[in-house]
Amino acid sequence: VQLQASGGGLVQAGGSLRLSCAASGSTFSSYAMAWYRQDPGKQRELIASIGVESSAHYKDFVKDRFTISRDNAKNTVYLQMNSLKPDDTAVYYCNAGERRGIYYYPSTYWGQGTLVTVSS
């Protein structure tokens, strides 16, 4: 599966952005999906995942601010980001993988990344 992330940009603190990740192929609905982010010089970190049945799981630092969702008819996963903080500045990546319970297992299928910059 090929993934194309979009929707990043520059936003002021407290603002909102919605990221999209469009997948090619007919097997999108069989994958759990996730969003990661990466600061320069740091490891890529998982922030949210959504199962094939659309159950969502979030890391604590984005809970209540970010919402992950999927539209299988459009082969797309979204990340709605509200109340953005300067610390949320990073390159955001989507991944198609597997989820068992609350644990997400990434595959080698990554989107190209989209930059989110939050100004103070």
Tab-separated table of N, CA and C in Angstrom:
chain	number	residue	atom	x	y	z
A	1	VAL	N	0.845	-1.181	0.000
A	1	VAL	CA	0.000	0.000	0.000
A	1	VAL	C	0.888	1.241	0.000
A	2	GLN	N	0.490	2.241	-0.763
A	2	GLN	CA	1.213	3.509	-0.791
A	2	GLN	C	0.394	4.566	-0.058
A	3	LEU	N	1.097	5.396	0.714
A	3	LEU	CA	0.421	6.387	1.548
A	3	LEU	C	0.896	7.787	1.179
A	4	GLN	N	-0.038	8.726	1.143
A	4	GLN	CA	0.260	10.116	0.802
A	4	GLN	C	-0.336	11.007	1.877
A	5	ALA	N	0.533	11.614	2.670
A	5	ALA	CA	0.074	12.497	3.741
A	5	ALA	C	0.020	13.944	3.260
A	6	SER	N	-0.927	14.688	3.799
A	6	SER	CA	-1.071	16.096	3.450
A	6	SER	C	-1.766	16.836	4.579
A	7	GLY	N	-1.785	18.171	4.465
A	7	GLY	CA	-2.529	18.983	5.420
A	7	GLY	C	-1.689	19.751	6.413
A	8	GLY	N	-0.395	19.546	6.408
A	8	GLY	CA	0.456	20.282	7.325
A	8	GLY	C	0.547	21.749	6.943
A	9	GLY	N	1.145	22.518	7.828
A	9	GLY	CA	1.304	23.938	7.550
A	9	GLY	C	1.705	24.688	8.802
A	10	LEU	N	1.617	25.996	8.705
A	10	LEU	CA	1.965	26.884	9.814
A	10	LEU	C	0.677	27.361	10.481
A	11	VAL	N	0.626	27.230	11.790
A	11	VAL	CA	-0.555	27.642	12.534
A	11	VAL	C	-0.104	28.261	13.846
A	12	GLN	N	-0.886	29.176	14.353
A	12	GLN	CA	-0.570	29.783	15.649
A	12	GLN	C	-0.986	28.853	16.788
A	13	ALA	N	-0.330	29.005	17.916
A	13	ALA	CA	-0.694	28.223	19.099
A	13	ALA	C	-2.173	28.413	19.408
A	14	GLY	N	-2.825	27.319	19.740
A	14	GLY	CA	-4.259	27.341	19.990
A	14	GLY	C	-5.096	27.042	18.760
A	15	GLY	N	-4.471	27.031	17.602
A	15	GLY	CA	-5.185	26.782	16.363
A	15	GLY	C	-5.379	25.304	16.085
A	16	SER	N	-5.920	25.033	14.892
A	16	SER	CA	-6.253	23.666	14.493
A	16	SER	C	-5.745	23.367	13.087
A	17	LEU	N	-5.484	22.104	12.849
A	17	LEU	CA	-5.155	21.594	11.519
A	17	LEU	C	-5.756	20.205	11.390
A	18	ARG	N	-6.067	19.819	10.154
A	18	ARG	CA	-6.488	18.455	9.909
A	18	ARG	C	-5.547	17.836	8.891
A	19	LEU	N	-4.893	16.767	9.290
A	19	LEU	CA	-4.025	16.023	8.391
A	19	LEU	C	-4.826	14.899	7.739
A	20	SER	N	-4.453	14.603	6.503
A	20	SER	CA	-5.066	13.498	5.775
A	20	SER	C	-3.972	12.563	5.287
A	21	CYS	N	-4.309	11.306	5.181
A	21	CYS	CA	-3.385	10.308	4.635
A	21	CYS	C	-4.195	9.409	3.708
A	22	ALA	N	-3.961	9.560	2.430
A	22	ALA	CA	-4.690	8.790	1.427
A	22	ALA	C	-3.885	7.556	1.051
A	23	ALA	N	-4.561	6.428	0.990
A	23	ALA	CA	-3.905	5.164	0.672
A	23	ALA	C	-4.346	4.656	-0.689
A	24	SER	N	-3.423	4.059	-1.393
A	24	SER	CA	-3.758	3.421	-2.661
A	24	SER	C	-4.053	1.953	-2.397
A	25	GLY	N	-4.721	1.312	-3.339
A	25	GLY	CA	-4.981	-0.111	-3.206
A	25	GLY	C	-6.301	-0.410	-2.535
A	26	SER	N	-6.715	-1.645	-2.636
A	26	SER	CA	-8.030	-2.070	-2.156
A	26	SER	C	-7.988	-2.702	-0.786
A	27	THR	N	-6.835	-2.698	-0.131
A	27	THR	CA	-6.725	-3.401	1.146
A	27	THR	C	-6.694	-2.456	2.342
A	28	PHE	N	-6.991	-1.182	2.118
A	28	PHE	CA	-6.900	-0.176	3.188
A	28	PHE	C	-7.707	-0.598	4.405
A	29	SER	N	-8.908	-1.084	4.185
A	29	SER	CA	-9.789	-1.403	5.315
A	29	SER	C	-9.267	-2.549	6.177
A	30	SER	N	-8.313	-3.295	5.684
A	30	SER	CA	-7.771	-4.420	6.453
A	30	SER	C	-6.583	-4.020	7.323
A	31	TYR	N	-6.162	-2.767	7.212
A	31	TYR	CA	-5.029	-2.287	8.000
A	31	TYR	C	-5.509	-1.415	9.159
A	32	ALA	N	-4.856	-1.591	10.301
A	32	ALA	CA	-4.912	-0.548	11.303
A	32	ALA	C	-4.042	0.597	10.786
A	33	MET	N	-4.334	1.811	11.212
A	33	MET	CA	-3.596	2.976	10.750
A	33	MET	C	-3.117	3.778	11.948
A	34	ALA	N	-2.068	4.529	11.731
A	34	ALA	CA	-1.523	5.311	12.836
A	34	ALA	C	-0.872	6.582	12.307
A	35	TRP	N	-0.783	7.555	13.202
A	35	TRP	CA	-0.012	8.767	12.966
A	35	TRP	C	1.159	8.786	13.944
A	36	TYR	N	2.314	9.149	13.419
A	36	TYR	CA	3.532	9.349	14.188
A	36	TYR	C	4.002	10.788	13.947
A	37	ARG	N	4.928	11.229	14.788
A	37	ARG	CA	5.590	12.495	14.506
A	37	ARG	C	7.054	12.385	14.901
A	38	GLN	N	7.837	13.256	14.287
A	38	GLN	CA	9.274	13.217	14.516
A	38	GLN	C	9.842	14.621	14.525
A	39	ASP	N	10.526	14.948	15.635
A	39	ASP	CA	11.283	16.177	15.712
A	39	ASP	C	12.683	15.905	15.168
A	40	PRO	N	13.353	16.922	14.642
A	40	PRO	CA	14.729	16.719	14.179
A	40	PRO	C	15.605	16.207	15.306
A	41	GLY	N	16.377	15.171	15.032
A	41	GLY	CA	17.284	14.635	16.027
A	41	GLY	C	16.640	13.717	17.037
A	42	LYS	N	15.347	13.479	16.895
A	42	LYS	CA	14.642	12.604	17.834
A	42	LYS	C	14.045	11.421	17.098
A	43	GLN	N	13.670	10.404	17.880
A	43	GLN	CA	13.030	9.238	17.280
A	43	GLN	C	11.587	9.548	16.897
A	44	ARG	N	11.123	8.854	15.898
A	44	ARG	CA	9.724	8.974	15.507
A	44	ARG	C	8.862	8.361	16.609
A	45	GLU	N	7.798	9.077	16.988
A	45	GLU	CA	6.965	8.591	18.087
A	45	GLU	C	5.513	8.441	17.655
A	46	LEU	N	4.911	7.386	18.151
A	46	LEU	CA	3.500	7.128	17.884
A	46	LEU	C	2.642	8.114	18.665
A	47	ILE	N	1.625	8.668	18.018
A	47	ILE	CA	0.732	9.574	18.734
A	47	ILE	C	-0.698	9.079	18.773
A	48	ALA	N	-1.144	8.364	17.735
A	48	ALA	CA	-2.510	7.859	17.725
A	48	ALA	C	-2.626	6.719	16.730
A	49	SER	N	-3.506	5.780	17.036
A	49	SER	CA	-3.770	4.677	16.109
A	49	SER	C	-5.264	4.407	16.060
A	50	ILE	N	-5.687	3.778	14.971
A	50	ILE	CA	-7.087	3.420	14.811
A	50	ILE	C	-7.155	2.022	14.217
A	51	GLY	N	-7.967	1.181	14.823
A	51	GLY	CA	-8.076	-0.193	14.379
A	51	GLY	C	-8.970	-0.342	13.160
A	52	VAL	N	-9.033	-1.551	12.636
A	52	VAL	CA	-9.867	-1.810	11.460
A	52	VAL	C	-11.343	-1.593	11.781
A	53	GLU	N	-11.678	-1.719	13.059
A	53	GLU	CA	-13.058	-1.505	13.502
A	53	GLU	C	-13.273	-0.084	13.988
A	54	SER	N	-12.281	0.772	13.738
A	54	SER	CA	-12.316	2.211	14.050
A	54	SER	C	-12.206	2.548	15.528
A	55	SER	N	-11.691	1.630	16.336
A	55	SER	CA	-11.411	1.984	17.728
A	55	SER	C	-10.101	2.759	17.760
A	56	ALA	N	-10.109	3.856	18.488
A	56	ALA	CA	-8.958	4.744	18.513
A	56	ALA	C	-8.199	4.639	19.833
A	57	HIS	N	-6.902	4.878	19.752
A	57	HIS	CA	-6.076	4.918	20.948
A	57	HIS	C	-5.091	6.060	20.788
A	58	TYR	N	-4.855	6.800	21.884
A	58	TYR	CA	-4.026	7.991	21.837
A	58	TYR	C	-2.950	7.949	22.914
A	59	LYS	N	-1.817	8.573	22.593
A	59	LYS	CA	-0.833	8.826	23.634
A	59	LYS	C	-1.367	9.948	24.516
A	60	ASP	N	-0.947	9.929	25.772
A	60	ASP	CA	-1.501	10.884	26.736
A	60	ASP	C	-1.286	12.329	26.332
A	61	PHE	N	-0.165	12.629	25.670
A	61	PHE	CA	0.154	14.033	25.400
A	61	PHE	C	-0.695	14.639	24.288
A	62	VAL	N	-1.497	13.817	23.601
A	62	VAL	CA	-2.408	14.370	22.599
A	62	VAL	C	-3.875	14.064	22.893
A	63	LYS	N	-4.088	13.262	23.932
A	63	LYS	CA	-5.468	12.892	24.273
A	63	LYS	C	-6.268	14.148	24.569
A	64	ASP	N	-7.506	14.181	24.115
A	64	ASP	CA	-8.433	15.299	24.291
A	64	ASP	C	-8.127	16.485	23.395
A	65	ARG	N	-7.036	16.431	22.621
A	65	ARG	CA	-6.738	17.502	21.668
A	65	ARG	C	-6.777	16.997	20.229
A	66	PHE	N	-6.333	15.765	20.018
A	66	PHE	CA	-6.263	15.196	18.673
A	66	PHE	C	-7.312	14.103	18.522
A	67	THR	N	-7.830	13.956	17.310
A	67	THR	CA	-8.790	12.893	17.006
A	67	THR	C	-8.386	12.205	15.713
A	68	ILE	N	-8.222	10.898	15.785
A	68	ILE	CA	-7.934	10.110	14.586
A	68	ILE	C	-9.227	9.475	14.097
A	69	SER	N	-9.399	9.442	12.790
A	69	SER	CA	-10.590	8.826	12.205
A	69	SER	C	-10.212	8.249	10.845
A	70	ARG	N	-11.079	7.419	10.322
A	70	ARG	CA	-10.818	6.824	9.012
A	70	ARG	C	-12.099	6.771	8.206
A	71	ASP	N	-11.945	6.853	6.895
A	71	ASP	CA	-13.048	6.721	5.953
A	71	ASP	C	-12.635	5.646	4.959
A	72	ASN	N	-13.117	4.441	5.160
A	72	ASN	CA	-12.698	3.329	4.299
A	72	ASN	C	-13.191	3.503	2.867
A	73	ALA	N	-14.292	4.201	2.678
A	73	ALA	CA	-14.788	4.443	1.317
A	73	ALA	C	-13.829	5.330	0.538
A	74	LYS	N	-13.099	6.186	1.254
A	74	LYS	CA	-12.152	7.099	0.606
A	74	LYS	C	-10.701	6.653	0.793
A	75	ASN	N	-10.511	5.498	1.449
A	75	ASN	CA	-9.140	5.014	1.699
A	75	ASN	C	-8.282	6.081	2.378
A	76	THR	N	-8.844	6.741	3.366
A	76	THR	CA	-8.160	7.876	3.983
A	76	THR	C	-8.291	7.815	5.495
A	77	VAL	N	-7.189	8.169	6.152
A	77	VAL	CA	-7.190	8.341	7.600
A	77	VAL	C	-6.885	9.802	7.883
A	78	TYR	N	-7.510	10.319	8.920
A	78	TYR	CA	-7.384	11.734	9.265
A	78	TYR	C	-6.823	11.895	10.673
A	79	LEU	N	-6.236	13.056	10.897
A	79	LEU	CA	-5.856	13.445	12.248
A	79	LEU	C	-6.290	14.895	12.440
A	80	GLN	N	-7.333	15.080	13.215
A	80	GLN	CA	-7.786	16.421	13.567
A	80	GLN	C	-7.022	16.872	14.796
A	81	MET	N	-6.323	17.980	14.664
A	81	MET	CA	-5.483	18.485	15.748
A	81	MET	C	-6.011	19.836	16.197
A	82	ASN	N	-6.431	19.899	17.441
A	82	ASN	CA	-6.952	21.127	18.029
A	82	ASN	C	-6.049	21.586	19.174
A	83	SER	N	-6.219	22.839	19.561
A	83	SER	CA	-5.445	23.392	20.684
A	83	SER	C	-3.957	23.119	20.511
A	84	LEU	N	-3.461	23.401	19.334
A	84	LEU	CA	-2.066	23.091	19.037
A	84	LEU	C	-1.114	23.933	19.870
A	85	LYS	N	0.006	23.311	20.208
A	85	LYS	CA	1.042	23.952	21.018
A	85	LYS	C	2.344	23.989	20.222
A	86	PRO	N	3.238	24.913	20.554
A	86	PRO	CA	4.541	24.907	19.870
A	86	PRO	C	5.258	23.549	19.956
A	87	ASP	N	5.071	22.817	21.048
A	87	ASP	CA	5.689	21.495	21.192
A	87	ASP	C	5.154	20.475	20.187
A	88	ASP	N	4.035	20.782	19.550
A	88	ASP	CA	3.490	19.867	18.539
A	88	ASP	C	4.204	20.020	17.191
A	89	THR	N	5.092	20.990	17.076
A	89	THR	CA	5.841	21.191	15.841
A	89	THR	C	6.669	19.960	15.527
A	90	ALA	N	6.474	19.391	14.344
A	90	ALA	CA	7.159	18.162	13.947
A	90	ALA	C	6.748	17.811	12.529
A	91	VAL	N	7.416	16.819	11.979
A	91	VAL	CA	6.949	16.201	10.743
A	91	VAL	C	6.052	15.031	11.138
A	92	TYR	N	4.869	15.009	10.578
A	92	TYR	CA	3.876	13.984	10.908
A	92	TYR	C	3.814	12.950	9.786
A	93	TYR	N	3.813	11.680	10.193
A	93	TYR	CA	3.812	10.564	9.253
A	93	TYR	C	2.627	9.652	9.536
A	94	CYS	N	2.070	9.077	8.478
A	94	CYS	CA	1.062	8.045	8.662
A	94	CYS	C	1.683	6.684	8.354
A	95	ASN	N	1.073	5.657	8.929
A	95	ASN	CA	1.569	4.294	8.762
A	95	ASN	C	0.397	3.336	8.699
A	96	ALA	N	0.516	2.318	7.876
A	96	ALA	CA	-0.473	1.238	7.815
A	96	ALA	C	0.137	0.015	8.479
A	97	GLY	N	-0.535	-0.508	9.499
A	97	GLY	CA	0.058	-1.624	10.230
A	97	GLY	C	-0.979	-2.520	10.846
A	98	GLU	N	-0.677	-2.953	12.078
A	98	GLU	CA	-1.524	-3.911	12.782
A	98	GLU	C	-1.692	-3.457	14.223
A	99	ARG	N	-2.885	-3.671	14.728
A	99	ARG	CA	-3.098	-3.359	16.136
A	99	ARG	C	-3.665	-4.568	16.856
A	100	ARG	N	-3.064	-4.826	18.009
A	100	ARG	CA	-3.549	-5.908	18.860
A	100	ARG	C	-3.864	-5.286	20.223
A	101	GLY	N	-5.156	-5.207	20.511
A	101	GLY	CA	-5.545	-4.493	21.718
A	101	GLY	C	-5.198	-3.031	21.565
A	102	ILE	N	-4.460	-2.477	22.511
A	102	ILE	CA	-4.085	-1.070	22.423
A	102	ILE	C	-2.698	-0.888	21.807
A	103	TYR	N	-2.053	-1.983	21.467
A	103	TYR	CA	-0.685	-1.906	20.957
A	103	TYR	C	-0.676	-1.887	19.434
A	104	TYR	N	0.062	-0.934	18.899
A	104	TYR	CA	0.152	-0.769	17.442
A	104	TYR	C	1.504	-1.270	16.963
A	105	TYR	N	1.486	-2.023	15.883
A	105	TYR	CA	2.699	-2.581	15.292
A	105	TYR	C	2.839	-2.017	13.886
A	106	PRO	N	3.811	-1.122	13.705
A	106	PRO	CA	3.951	-0.480	12.393
A	106	PRO	C	4.498	-1.449	11.353
A	107	SER	N	4.111	-1.174	10.127
A	107	SER	CA	4.675	-1.892	8.993
A	107	SER	C	5.705	-0.993	8.323
A	108	THR	N	6.166	-1.425	7.183
A	108	THR	CA	7.119	-0.613	6.427
A	108	THR	C	6.414	0.394	5.516
A	109	TYR	N	5.081	0.449	5.599
A	109	TYR	CA	4.326	1.371	4.757
A	109	TYR	C	4.178	2.716	5.461
A	110	TRP	N	4.942	3.692	4.987
A	110	TRP	CA	4.926	5.039	5.541
A	110	TRP	C	4.530	6.055	4.490
A	111	GLY	N	3.793	7.065	4.918
A	111	GLY	CA	3.607	8.235	4.075
A	111	GLY	C	4.890	9.056	4.084
A	112	GLN	N	4.928	10.077	3.242
A	112	GLN	CA	6.162	10.844	3.069
A	112	GLN	C	6.361	11.892	4.142
A	113	GLY	N	5.385	12.129	4.984
A	113	GLY	CA	5.519	13.123	6.034
A	113	GLY	C	4.993	14.473	5.614
A	114	THR	N	4.387	15.149	6.563
A	114	THR	CA	3.900	16.503	6.327
A	114	THR	C	4.279	17.347	7.535
A	115	LEU	N	4.845	18.528	7.278
A	115	LEU	CA	5.391	19.368	8.338
A	115	LEU	C	4.297	20.219	8.978
A	116	VAL	N	4.247	20.149	10.294
A	116	VAL	CA	3.364	21.004	11.075
A	116	VAL	C	4.235	21.927	11.918
A	117	THR	N	4.019	23.222	11.780
A	117	THR	CA	4.759	24.212	12.541
A	117	THR	C	3.766	25.047	13.335
A	118	VAL	N	3.948	25.066	14.646
A	118	VAL	CA	3.055	25.817	15.519
A	118	VAL	C	3.851	26.975	16.120
A	119	SER	N	3.430	28.164	15.818
A	119	SER	CA	4.134	29.349	16.323
A	119	SER	C	3.519	29.822	17.639
A	120	SER	N	4.376	30.389	18.480
A	120	SER	CA	3.893	30.858	19.798
A	120	SER	C	3.416	32.296	19.734
